[in-house]
Coordinates of C-alpha atoms in Angstrom, one line a residue:
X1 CA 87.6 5.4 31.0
X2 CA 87.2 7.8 28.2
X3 CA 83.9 8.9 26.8
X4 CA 82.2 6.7 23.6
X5 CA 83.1 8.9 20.6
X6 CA 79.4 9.8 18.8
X7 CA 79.7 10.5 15.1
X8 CA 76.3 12.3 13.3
X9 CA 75.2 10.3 10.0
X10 CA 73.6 12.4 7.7
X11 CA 70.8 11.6 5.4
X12 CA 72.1 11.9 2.8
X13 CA 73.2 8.6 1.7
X14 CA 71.4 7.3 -0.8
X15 CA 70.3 4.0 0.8
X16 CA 68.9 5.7 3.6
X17 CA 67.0 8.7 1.7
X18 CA 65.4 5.2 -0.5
X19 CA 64.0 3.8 3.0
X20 CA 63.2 7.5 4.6
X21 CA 61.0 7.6 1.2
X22 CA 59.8 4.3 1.5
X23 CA 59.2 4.4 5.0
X24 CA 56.3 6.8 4.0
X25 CA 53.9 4.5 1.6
X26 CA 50.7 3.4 3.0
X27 CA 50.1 1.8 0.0
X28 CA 51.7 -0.9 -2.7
X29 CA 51.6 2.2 -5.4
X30 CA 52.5 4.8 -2.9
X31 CA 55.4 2.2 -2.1
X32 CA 56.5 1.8 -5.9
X33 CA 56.1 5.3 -6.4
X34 CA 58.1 6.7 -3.6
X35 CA 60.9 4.5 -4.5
X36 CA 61.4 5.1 -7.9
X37 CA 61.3 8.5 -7.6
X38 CA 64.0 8.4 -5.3
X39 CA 65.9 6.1 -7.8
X40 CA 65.1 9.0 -10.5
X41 CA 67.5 11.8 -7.7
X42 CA 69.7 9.7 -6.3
X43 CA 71.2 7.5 -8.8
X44 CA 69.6 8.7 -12.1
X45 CA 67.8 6.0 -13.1
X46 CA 65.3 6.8 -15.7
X47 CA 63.2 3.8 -16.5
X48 CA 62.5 0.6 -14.7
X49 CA 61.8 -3.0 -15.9
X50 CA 60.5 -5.8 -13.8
X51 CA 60.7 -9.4 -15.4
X52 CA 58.5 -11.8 -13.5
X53 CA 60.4 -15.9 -13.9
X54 CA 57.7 -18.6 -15.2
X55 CA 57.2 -21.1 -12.6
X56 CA 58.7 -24.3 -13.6
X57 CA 60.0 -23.0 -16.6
X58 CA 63.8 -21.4 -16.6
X59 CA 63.9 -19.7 -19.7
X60 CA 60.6 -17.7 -19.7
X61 CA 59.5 -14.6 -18.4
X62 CA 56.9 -12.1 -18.1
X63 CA 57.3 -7.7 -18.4
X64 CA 55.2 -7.7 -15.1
X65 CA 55.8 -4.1 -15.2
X66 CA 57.7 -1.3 -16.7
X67 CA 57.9 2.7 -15.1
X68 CA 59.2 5.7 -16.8
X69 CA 60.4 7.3 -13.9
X70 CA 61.5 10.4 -15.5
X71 CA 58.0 11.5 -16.9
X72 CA 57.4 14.4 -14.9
X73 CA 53.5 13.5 -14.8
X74 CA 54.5 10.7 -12.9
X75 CA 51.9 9.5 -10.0
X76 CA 51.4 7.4 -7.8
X77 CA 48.0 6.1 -9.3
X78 CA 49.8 5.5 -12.8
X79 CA 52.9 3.4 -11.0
X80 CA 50.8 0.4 -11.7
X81 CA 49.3 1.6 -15.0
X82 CA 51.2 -0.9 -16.8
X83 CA 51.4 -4.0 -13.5
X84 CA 50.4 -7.2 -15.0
X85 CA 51.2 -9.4 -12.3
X86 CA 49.7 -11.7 -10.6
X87 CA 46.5 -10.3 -12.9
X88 CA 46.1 -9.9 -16.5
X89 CA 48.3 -12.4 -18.1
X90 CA 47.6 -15.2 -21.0
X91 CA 49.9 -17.4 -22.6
X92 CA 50.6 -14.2 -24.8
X93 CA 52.6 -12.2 -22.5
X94 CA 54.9 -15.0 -21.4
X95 CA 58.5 -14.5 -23.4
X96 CA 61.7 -16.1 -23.7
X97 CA 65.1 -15.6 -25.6
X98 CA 66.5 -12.0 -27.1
X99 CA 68.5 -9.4 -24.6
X100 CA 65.7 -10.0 -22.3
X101 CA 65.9 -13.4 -21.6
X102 CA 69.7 -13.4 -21.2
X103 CA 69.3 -11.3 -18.2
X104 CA 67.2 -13.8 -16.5
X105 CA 69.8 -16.2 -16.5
X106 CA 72.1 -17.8 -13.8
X107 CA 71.6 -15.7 -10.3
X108 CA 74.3 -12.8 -10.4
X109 CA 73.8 -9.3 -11.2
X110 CA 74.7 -7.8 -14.6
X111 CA 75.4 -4.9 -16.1
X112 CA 74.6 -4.1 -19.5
X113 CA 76.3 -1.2 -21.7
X114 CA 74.5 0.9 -25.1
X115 CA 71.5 -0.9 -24.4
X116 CA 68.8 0.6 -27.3
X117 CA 65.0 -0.1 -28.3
X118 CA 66.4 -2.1 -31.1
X119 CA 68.2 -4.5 -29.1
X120 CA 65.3 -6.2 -28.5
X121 CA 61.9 -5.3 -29.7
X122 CA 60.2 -6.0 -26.7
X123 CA 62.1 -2.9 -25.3
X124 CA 60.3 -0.7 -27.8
X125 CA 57.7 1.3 -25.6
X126 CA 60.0 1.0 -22.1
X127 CA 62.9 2.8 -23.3
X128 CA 63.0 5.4 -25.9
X129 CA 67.0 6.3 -26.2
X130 CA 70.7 4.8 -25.9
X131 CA 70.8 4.0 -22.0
X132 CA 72.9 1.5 -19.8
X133 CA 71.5 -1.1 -17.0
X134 CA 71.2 -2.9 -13.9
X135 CA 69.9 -6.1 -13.4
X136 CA 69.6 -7.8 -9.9
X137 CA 67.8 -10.5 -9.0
X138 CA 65.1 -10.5 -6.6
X139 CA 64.2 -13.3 -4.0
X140 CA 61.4 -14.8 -2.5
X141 CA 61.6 -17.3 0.1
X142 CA 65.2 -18.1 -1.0
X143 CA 64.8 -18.5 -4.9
X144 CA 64.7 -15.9 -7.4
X145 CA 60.8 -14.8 -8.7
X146 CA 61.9 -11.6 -10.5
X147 CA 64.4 -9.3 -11.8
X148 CA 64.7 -5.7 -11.8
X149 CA 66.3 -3.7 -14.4
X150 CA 67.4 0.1 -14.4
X151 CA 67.8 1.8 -17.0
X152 CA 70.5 5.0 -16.2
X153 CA 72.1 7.7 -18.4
X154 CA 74.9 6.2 -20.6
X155 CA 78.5 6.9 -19.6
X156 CA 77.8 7.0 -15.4
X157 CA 79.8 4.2 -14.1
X158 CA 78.1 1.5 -12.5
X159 CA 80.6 0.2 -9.4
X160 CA 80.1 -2.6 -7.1
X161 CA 79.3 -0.9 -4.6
X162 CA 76.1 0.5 -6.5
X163 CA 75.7 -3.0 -7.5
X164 CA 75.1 -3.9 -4.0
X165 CA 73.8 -1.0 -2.7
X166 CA 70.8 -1.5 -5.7
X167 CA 70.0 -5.8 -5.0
X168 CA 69.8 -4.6 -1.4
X169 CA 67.3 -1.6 -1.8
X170 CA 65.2 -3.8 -4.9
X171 CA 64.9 -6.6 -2.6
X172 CA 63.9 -4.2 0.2
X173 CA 61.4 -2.9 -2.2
X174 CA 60.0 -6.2 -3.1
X175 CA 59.6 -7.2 0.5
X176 CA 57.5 -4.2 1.4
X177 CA 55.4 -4.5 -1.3
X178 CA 54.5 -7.7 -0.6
X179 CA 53.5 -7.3 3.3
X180 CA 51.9 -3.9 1.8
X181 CA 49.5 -6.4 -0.6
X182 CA 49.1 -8.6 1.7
X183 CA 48.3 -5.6 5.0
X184 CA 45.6 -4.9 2.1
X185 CA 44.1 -7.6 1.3
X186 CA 43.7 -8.4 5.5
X187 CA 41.9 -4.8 5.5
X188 CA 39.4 -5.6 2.5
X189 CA 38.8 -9.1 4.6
X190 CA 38.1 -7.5 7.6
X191 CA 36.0 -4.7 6.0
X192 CA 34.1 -7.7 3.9
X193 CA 33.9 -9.7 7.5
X194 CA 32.6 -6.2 9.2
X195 CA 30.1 -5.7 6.6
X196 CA 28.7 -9.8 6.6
X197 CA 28.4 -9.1 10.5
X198 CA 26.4 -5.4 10.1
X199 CA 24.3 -7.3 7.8
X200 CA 23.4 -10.5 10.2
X201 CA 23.1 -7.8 12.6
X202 CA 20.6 -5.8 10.7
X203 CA 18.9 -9.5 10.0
X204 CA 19.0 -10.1 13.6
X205 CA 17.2 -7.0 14.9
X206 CA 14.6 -7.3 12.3
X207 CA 13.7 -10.5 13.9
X208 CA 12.9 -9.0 17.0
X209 CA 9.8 -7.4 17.7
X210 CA 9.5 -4.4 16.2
X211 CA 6.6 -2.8 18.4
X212 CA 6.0 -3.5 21.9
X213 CA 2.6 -5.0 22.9
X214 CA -0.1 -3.0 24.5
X215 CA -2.3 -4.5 26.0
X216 CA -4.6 -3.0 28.8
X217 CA -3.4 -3.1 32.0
X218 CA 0.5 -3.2 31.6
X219 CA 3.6 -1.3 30.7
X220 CA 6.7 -2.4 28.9
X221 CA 10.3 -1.7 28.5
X222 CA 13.0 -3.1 26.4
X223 CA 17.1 -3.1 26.2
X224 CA 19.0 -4.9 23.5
X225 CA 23.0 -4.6 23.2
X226 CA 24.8 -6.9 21.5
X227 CA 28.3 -7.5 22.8
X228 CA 29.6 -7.1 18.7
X229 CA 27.6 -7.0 15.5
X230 CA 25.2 -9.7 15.9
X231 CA 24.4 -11.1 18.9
X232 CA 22.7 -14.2 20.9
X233 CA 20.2 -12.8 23.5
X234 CA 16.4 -12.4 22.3
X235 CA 13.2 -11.2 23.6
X236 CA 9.8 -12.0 22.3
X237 CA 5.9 -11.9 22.7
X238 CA 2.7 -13.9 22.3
X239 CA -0.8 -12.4 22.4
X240 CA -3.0 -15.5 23.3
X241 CA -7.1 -16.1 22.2
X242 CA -8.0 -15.9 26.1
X243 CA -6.2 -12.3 26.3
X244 CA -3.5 -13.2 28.0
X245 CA 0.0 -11.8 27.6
X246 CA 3.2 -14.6 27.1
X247 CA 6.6 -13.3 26.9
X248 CA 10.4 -14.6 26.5
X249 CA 13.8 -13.7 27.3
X250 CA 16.6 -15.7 26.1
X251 CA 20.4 -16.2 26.2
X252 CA 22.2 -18.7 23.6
X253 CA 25.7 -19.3 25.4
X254 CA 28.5 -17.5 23.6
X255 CA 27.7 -14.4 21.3
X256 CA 28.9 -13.0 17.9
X257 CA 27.3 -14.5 14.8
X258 CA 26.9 -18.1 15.8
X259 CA 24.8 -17.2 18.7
X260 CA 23.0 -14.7 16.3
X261 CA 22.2 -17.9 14.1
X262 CA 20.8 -19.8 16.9
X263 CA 18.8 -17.0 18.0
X264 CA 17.7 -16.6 14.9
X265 CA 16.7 -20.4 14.4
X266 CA 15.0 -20.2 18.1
X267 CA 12.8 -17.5 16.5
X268 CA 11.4 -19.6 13.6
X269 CA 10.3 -22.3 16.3
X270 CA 9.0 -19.6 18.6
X271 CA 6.9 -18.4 15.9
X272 CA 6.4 -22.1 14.0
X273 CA 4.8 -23.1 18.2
X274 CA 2.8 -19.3 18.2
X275 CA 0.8 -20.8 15.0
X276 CA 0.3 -24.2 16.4
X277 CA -1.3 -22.5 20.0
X278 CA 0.4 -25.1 22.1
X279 CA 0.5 -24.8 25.8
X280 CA 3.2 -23.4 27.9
X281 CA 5.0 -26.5 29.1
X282 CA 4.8 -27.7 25.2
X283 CA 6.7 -24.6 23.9
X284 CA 9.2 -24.8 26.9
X285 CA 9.8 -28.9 26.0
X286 CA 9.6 -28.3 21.7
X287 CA 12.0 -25.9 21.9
X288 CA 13.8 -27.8 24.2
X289 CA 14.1 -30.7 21.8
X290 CA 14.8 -28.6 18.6
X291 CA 17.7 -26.7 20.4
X292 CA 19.0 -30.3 21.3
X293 CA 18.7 -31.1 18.2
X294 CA 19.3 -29.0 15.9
X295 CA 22.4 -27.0 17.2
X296 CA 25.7 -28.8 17.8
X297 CA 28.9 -27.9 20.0
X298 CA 27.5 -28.0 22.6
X299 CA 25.5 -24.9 21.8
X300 CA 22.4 -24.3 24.5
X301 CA 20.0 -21.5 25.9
X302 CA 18.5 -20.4 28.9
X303 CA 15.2 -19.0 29.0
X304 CA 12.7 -17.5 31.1
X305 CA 8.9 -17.7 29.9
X306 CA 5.8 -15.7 31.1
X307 CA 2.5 -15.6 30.7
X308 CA 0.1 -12.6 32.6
X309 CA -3.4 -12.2 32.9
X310 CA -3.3 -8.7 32.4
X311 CA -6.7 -8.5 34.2
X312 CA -5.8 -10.7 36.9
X313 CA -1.9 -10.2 37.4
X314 CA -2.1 -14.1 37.7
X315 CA 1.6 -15.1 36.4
X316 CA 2.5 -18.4 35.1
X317 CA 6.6 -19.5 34.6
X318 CA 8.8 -21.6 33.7
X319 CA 12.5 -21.0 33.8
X320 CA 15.2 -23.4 32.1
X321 CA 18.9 -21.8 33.8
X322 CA 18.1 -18.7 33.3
X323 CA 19.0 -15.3 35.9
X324 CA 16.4 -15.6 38.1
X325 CA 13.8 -12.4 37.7
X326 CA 13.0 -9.3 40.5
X327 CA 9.9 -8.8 41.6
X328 CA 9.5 -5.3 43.0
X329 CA 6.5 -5.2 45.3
X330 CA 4.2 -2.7 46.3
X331 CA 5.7 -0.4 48.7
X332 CA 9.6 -1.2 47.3
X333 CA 10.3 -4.9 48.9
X334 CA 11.5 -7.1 46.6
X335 CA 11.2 -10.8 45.5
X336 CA 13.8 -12.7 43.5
X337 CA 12.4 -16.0 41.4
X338 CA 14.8 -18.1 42.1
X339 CA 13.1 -21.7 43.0
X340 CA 11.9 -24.3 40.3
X341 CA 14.3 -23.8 37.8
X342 CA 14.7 -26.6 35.1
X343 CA 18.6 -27.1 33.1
X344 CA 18.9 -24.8 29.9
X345 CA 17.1 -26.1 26.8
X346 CA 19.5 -28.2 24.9
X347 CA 21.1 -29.8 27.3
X348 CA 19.3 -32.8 27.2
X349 CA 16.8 -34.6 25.1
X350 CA 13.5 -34.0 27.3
X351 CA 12.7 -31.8 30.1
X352 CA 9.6 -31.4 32.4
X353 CA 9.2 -27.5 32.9
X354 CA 9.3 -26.5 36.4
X355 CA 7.6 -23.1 37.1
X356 CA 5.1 -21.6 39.2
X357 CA 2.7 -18.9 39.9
X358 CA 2.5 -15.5 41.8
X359 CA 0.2 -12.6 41.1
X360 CA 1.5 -9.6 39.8
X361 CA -0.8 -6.5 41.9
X362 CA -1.3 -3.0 40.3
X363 CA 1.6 -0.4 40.7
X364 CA 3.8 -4.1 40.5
X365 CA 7.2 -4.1 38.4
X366 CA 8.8 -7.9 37.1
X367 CA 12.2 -7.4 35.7
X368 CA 14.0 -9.9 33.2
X369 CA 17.1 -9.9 31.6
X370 CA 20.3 -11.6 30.6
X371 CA 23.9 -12.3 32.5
X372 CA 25.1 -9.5 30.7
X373 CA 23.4 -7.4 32.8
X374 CA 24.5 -8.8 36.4
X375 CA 28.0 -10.1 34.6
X376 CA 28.9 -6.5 33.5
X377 CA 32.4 -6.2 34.5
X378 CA 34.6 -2.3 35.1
X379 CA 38.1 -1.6 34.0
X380 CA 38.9 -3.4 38.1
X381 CA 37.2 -6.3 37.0
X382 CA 34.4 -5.7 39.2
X383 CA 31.1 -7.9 38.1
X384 CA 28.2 -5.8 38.6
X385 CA 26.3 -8.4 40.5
X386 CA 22.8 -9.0 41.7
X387 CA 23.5 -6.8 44.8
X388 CA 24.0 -4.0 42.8
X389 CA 20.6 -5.2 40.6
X390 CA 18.7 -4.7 44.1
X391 CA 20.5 -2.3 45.3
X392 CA 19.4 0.0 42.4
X393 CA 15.7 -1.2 42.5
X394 CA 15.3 -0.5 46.3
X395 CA 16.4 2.8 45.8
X396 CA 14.1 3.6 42.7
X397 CA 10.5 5.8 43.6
X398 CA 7.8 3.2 44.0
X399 CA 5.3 4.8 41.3
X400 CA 8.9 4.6 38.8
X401 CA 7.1 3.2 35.3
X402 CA 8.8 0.5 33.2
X403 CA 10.9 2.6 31.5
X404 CA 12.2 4.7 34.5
X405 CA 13.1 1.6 36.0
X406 CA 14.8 0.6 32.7
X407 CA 16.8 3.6 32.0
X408 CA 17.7 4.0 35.6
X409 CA 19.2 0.2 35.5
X410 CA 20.9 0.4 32.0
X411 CA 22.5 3.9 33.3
X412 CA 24.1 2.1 36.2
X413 CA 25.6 -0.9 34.3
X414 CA 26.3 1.9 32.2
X415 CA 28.8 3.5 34.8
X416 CA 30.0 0.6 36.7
X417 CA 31.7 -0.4 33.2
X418 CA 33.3 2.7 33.3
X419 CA 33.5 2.5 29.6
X420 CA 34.5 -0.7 29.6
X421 CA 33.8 -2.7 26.1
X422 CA 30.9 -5.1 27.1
X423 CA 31.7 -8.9 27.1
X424 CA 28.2 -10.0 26.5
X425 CA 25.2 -8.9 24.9
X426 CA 22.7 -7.2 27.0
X427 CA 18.7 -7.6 27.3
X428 CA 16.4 -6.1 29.6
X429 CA 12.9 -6.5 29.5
X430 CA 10.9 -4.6 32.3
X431 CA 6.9 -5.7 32.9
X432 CA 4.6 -3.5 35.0
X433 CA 1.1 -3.7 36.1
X434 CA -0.5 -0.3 35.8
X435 CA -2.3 0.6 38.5

């Protein structure tokens, strides 16, 4: 068997140096430009006219655009200089009859010889001598929407084959302009969507504390990562009359900016209940009810609420689904909450907190967080865990403050990901008695 013959083709046919040119545009007038400058060196074509068809009407056009390709100050900024369409038209600009509207009829291709500014006056301003044209029609989703007319040097013959050779290139033209405009106007929406999001993110970390409390007696630490802009996690506080020190950590299922919405509604109650001074199980069951009814889809949020008597250490809880918290102990043991725990808030109508108490002793560390912490997956879709939760806190020093614990636990999430994008948002919030 003999080997395939290979034959080189070289660039420079005149279709191919079009789309090599075209090929380069990032944008609609980068596009437009490219490609009538290539018209301009490849098959002398001097001025072009683009007729836009009336909807509904046959006979009636509008000069979406005209281009004097051979002005040598030509750029790609002034392509559309003179674009009219889809924008800028009235009842004005719409034309029928004359030279013009001759071209637009039927659907072949024409060719039109000693074409001249007086020939029609609408002409007056595009071309400025004695030239000869091409009109092909151009197609949209199977009908004609526009034609195309270039204007060449009188006395070049016009064959079939450049007759061809141009409807193909045109239509080519038209096509990528149009996934161009419409590659655009995606980018400005996802810019616009970008920018709504950084702004309901901003919104959504100025509803978070701004300052951490201080109050004699214990230490805190704080983590917040959303998963994207805006998230659904949120941590709060509440300084009660008796000196007491109440605290919240949250997750609303899901993240992005419905969960940011919900947080932020679950911060209105939160502080609606702070002015009211209700008791603990009364916060835990009126936010219960205005999660379930107030937020649809199925929407709800685990919580874990605190109260310390800094004084004391005396702890009171009550936890609706939430992770369940770490106690580290005095001398590194370590205690996981995981008993009395009521269904997330939202779930149902009415709930009866279930909690408990323990004392929290000087030198003592409580840690609270989200699912994002322990569901913190690596490029081997390894979850993080709550092994690897104890693991970390067994091996910290036992005098480590709040925020050693919390940078040494944010750290190692950190490198089990691996660099892998987060999932979920992230909160952390560590508690210490001082001793």
């Amino acid at each position: 068997m003999s080997d395939p013959r290979v034959q080189e083709v070289r660039m420079g046919d005149p279709v191919l140096r079009v789309q090599q040119a075209v090929s380069r545009a990032s944008s609609e007038q980068e596009l437009i430009y490219n490609f009538v400058r290539e018209l301009h060196q490849v098959g002398e074509v001097h001025q072009y006219l683009e007729l836009a068809l009336v909807k509904g009407r046959d006979d009636a056009f509008v000069i979406a655009d005209h281009i004097d390709i051979a002005d040598p100050t030509l750029t790609p900024s002034a392509v559309m200089r003179n674009n009219k369409w889809p924008t800028g038209l009235d009842i004005e600009t719409i034309h029928t009859g004359g030279l013009l509207g001759d071209l637009i009829k039927g659907d072949s291709p024409k060719i039109l010889q000693g074409v001249s500014p007086s020939c029609d006056e609408r002409l007056k301003g595009i071309i400025h001598t004695e030239r000869d044209a091409l009109a092909v029609p151009v197609f949209f989703d199977g009908v004609i929407t526009q034609w195309a007319v270039l204007f060449r040097s009188p006395g070049i013959e016009i064959t079939e084959t450049d007759v061809r050779l141009s409807c193909a290139v045109v239509n080519m033209l038209s096509r990528g302009a149009y996934q161009l405009r419409l590659q655009q106007q995606v980018e400005r929406m996802v810019e616009d969507d970008h920018r709504e999001f950084e702004e309901i993110a901003t919104l959504q970390r100025n509803l978070l504390p701004q300052a951490l409390p201080k109050p004699e007696g214990l230490e805190f630490a704080v983590h917040y990562t959303p998963s994207s802009y805006a998230g659904g996690d949120y941590y709060d506080f509440r300084l009660f009359d008796d000196g007491t020190v109440g605290m919240v950590v949250a997750d609303v299922a899901g993240h992005g900016p419905k969960a940011a919405v919900v947080m932020a509604m679950l911060r209105s109650a939160m502080f609606l209940d702070r002015q009211s001074h209700r008791d603990d199980d009364s916060i835990v069951q009126s936010m219960n009810r205005f999660i379930y009814e107030g937020v649809t889809d199925g929407i709800f949020v685990t919580a874990f609420f605190l109260r310390i008597d800094p004084s004391t250490g005396i702890c009171e809880y009550s936890n609706a689904g939430h992770c369940p918290p770490r106690i580290r102990r005095t001398g590194g043991t370590l205690e996981v909450l995981s008993q009395n725990a009521t269904l997330p808030l939202g779930v149902i109508d009415d709930i009866d907190p279930e909690g408990g108490t323990f004392t929290l002793e000087p030198g003592e560390t409580i840690l609270l967080y989200t699912d994002g912490i322990n569901e913190a997956f690596n490029r081997d879709n390894e979850m993080y865990g709550y092994e690897r939760i104890d693991a970390l806190l067994d091996r910290l020093p036992t005098d480590a403050n709040a925020q050693i614990t919390l940078d040494a636990l944010i750290s190692d999430v950190n490198d089990h990901a691996m660099g892998q994008p987060a999932d979920d948002d992230r909160c952390v919030l560590v508690v210490r008695r001082t001793p």
